Amino acid sequence: RTWVVPAIMFTILYSISAFYGALFVLRFLYRWARNPSERFWRIKKREVPPACLNDPSLGNHAYVQLKHVKLHYVENGDKTKPLMLLLHGFPEFWYSWRHQLKEFSKDYWVVAVDMRG
């Protein structure tokens, strides 16, 4: 019969999903019952950024002020050489270009813009 295999797959997949969903809900309820004032999503506050973000071999950090926006960027290389502009996608940030910032700074003025969002 053609319906047996899809029915078995459906049952297995939804059973696994229900199991892990129940685990998540139970864990959430347990944590909430122990400390109701605690936030569900904890955000770790950092006084100092991680050392890898301040690596001088990646370049210089700077800001550009546009009309209503202040953008952060990292530049590396000689400003007299051709510009290579690196734009990341969502959900990344300038650090995604760390290898390119090091490699292409020999032949280009490389700028990795930290996009909004």
Coordinates of C-alpha atoms in Angstrom, one line a residue:
R1 CA 0.0 0.0 0.0
T2 CA 1.3 3.5 -0.9
W3 CA 0.0 5.1 2.3
V4 CA 1.9 3.0 4.8
V5 CA 5.4 4.5 4.5
P6 CA 4.2 8.1 4.6
A7 CA 2.0 7.3 7.6
I8 CA 4.9 5.8 9.5
M9 CA 7.2 8.8 8.6
F10 CA 4.5 11.2 9.7
T11 CA 4.0 9.3 13.0
I12 CA 7.8 9.2 13.7
L13 CA 8.4 12.9 12.8
Y14 CA 5.5 14.2 14.8
S15 CA 6.3 12.0 17.8
I16 CA 9.9 13.3 17.9
S17 CA 8.7 16.9 17.5
A18 CA 6.1 16.5 20.2
F19 CA 8.7 14.9 22.6
Y20 CA 11.2 17.7 22.1
G21 CA 8.5 20.4 22.3
A22 CA 7.3 18.9 25.5
L23 CA 10.8 18.9 26.9
F24 CA 11.2 22.6 26.0
V25 CA 7.9 23.6 27.6
L26 CA 8.6 21.6 30.8
R27 CA 12.1 23.1 31.1
F28 CA 10.7 26.6 30.6
L29 CA 7.9 26.0 33.2
Y30 CA 10.4 24.6 35.7
R31 CA 12.8 27.6 35.3
W32 CA 9.8 30.0 35.6
A33 CA 8.5 28.2 38.7
R34 CA 11.9 28.4 40.4
N35 CA 12.4 32.1 39.7
P36 CA 9.4 33.9 38.2
S37 CA 11.2 37.3 38.0
E38 CA 13.9 35.8 35.7
R39 CA 13.7 36.7 32.1
F40 CA 13.0 33.9 29.7
W41 CA 15.8 34.9 27.2
R42 CA 18.9 35.9 29.2
I43 CA 21.1 38.5 27.5
K44 CA 24.7 38.4 28.7
K45 CA 26.0 42.0 29.2
R46 CA 29.6 42.5 28.3
E47 CA 31.7 45.3 29.7
V48 CA 34.5 44.6 27.3
P49 CA 34.1 43.2 23.7
P50 CA 35.7 39.8 23.0
A51 CA 39.4 40.1 22.2
C52 CA 39.0 38.7 18.7
L53 CA 37.0 41.8 17.7
N54 CA 39.8 44.1 18.7
D55 CA 42.5 42.3 16.8
P56 CA 44.7 45.0 15.2
S57 CA 45.6 42.8 12.3
L58 CA 42.0 43.1 11.1
G59 CA 42.3 46.9 10.7
N60 CA 41.1 50.1 12.2
H61 CA 37.6 50.6 13.6
A62 CA 35.9 53.9 12.7
Y63 CA 32.4 55.4 12.3
V64 CA 30.8 57.4 9.6
Q65 CA 27.9 59.8 10.4
L66 CA 25.3 59.9 7.7
K67 CA 22.1 62.0 7.8
H68 CA 20.3 60.1 10.6
V69 CA 22.5 57.0 10.9
K70 CA 25.9 56.3 12.4
L71 CA 27.6 53.3 10.8
H72 CA 30.6 51.3 12.1
Y73 CA 33.2 50.0 9.7
V74 CA 36.6 48.4 9.8
E75 CA 39.3 49.4 7.3
N76 CA 42.6 47.8 6.4
G77 CA 45.2 48.5 3.8
D78 CA 46.6 51.5 2.1
K79 CA 44.0 54.3 1.2
T80 CA 45.9 55.1 -2.0
K81 CA 45.1 51.6 -3.4
P82 CA 41.8 50.6 -5.0
L83 CA 38.8 50.3 -2.7
M84 CA 37.3 46.9 -2.0
L85 CA 34.0 47.4 -0.1
L86 CA 32.7 44.3 1.9
L87 CA 29.0 44.2 2.7
H88 CA 27.6 41.4 4.8
G89 CA 24.2 39.8 4.8
F90 CA 21.7 39.2 7.6
P91 CA 22.3 38.0 10.3
E92 CA 26.1 38.5 10.1
F93 CA 28.3 41.5 10.9
W94 CA 31.7 42.9 9.8
Y95 CA 33.6 40.1 11.5
S96 CA 32.4 37.7 8.8
W97 CA 35.0 39.3 6.5
R98 CA 37.9 38.9 8.9
H99 CA 39.9 36.6 6.5
Q100 CA 39.3 38.9 3.5
L101 CA 40.3 41.9 5.5
K102 CA 43.7 40.4 6.2
E103 CA 44.3 38.8 2.7
F104 CA 43.2 41.6 0.4
S105 CA 44.7 44.5 2.5
K106 CA 48.0 43.8 0.6
D107 CA 46.6 45.0 -2.7
Y108 CA 43.5 47.0 -1.8
W109 CA 42.1 49.4 0.7
V110 CA 39.5 47.1 2.2
V111 CA 36.5 48.4 4.1
A112 CA 34.0 46.1 5.8
V113 CA 30.8 48.0 6.7
D114 CA 28.8 46.9 9.7
M115 CA 25.3 47.1 8.2
R116 CA 22.3 48.0 10.3
G117 CA 20.0 45.3 11.7

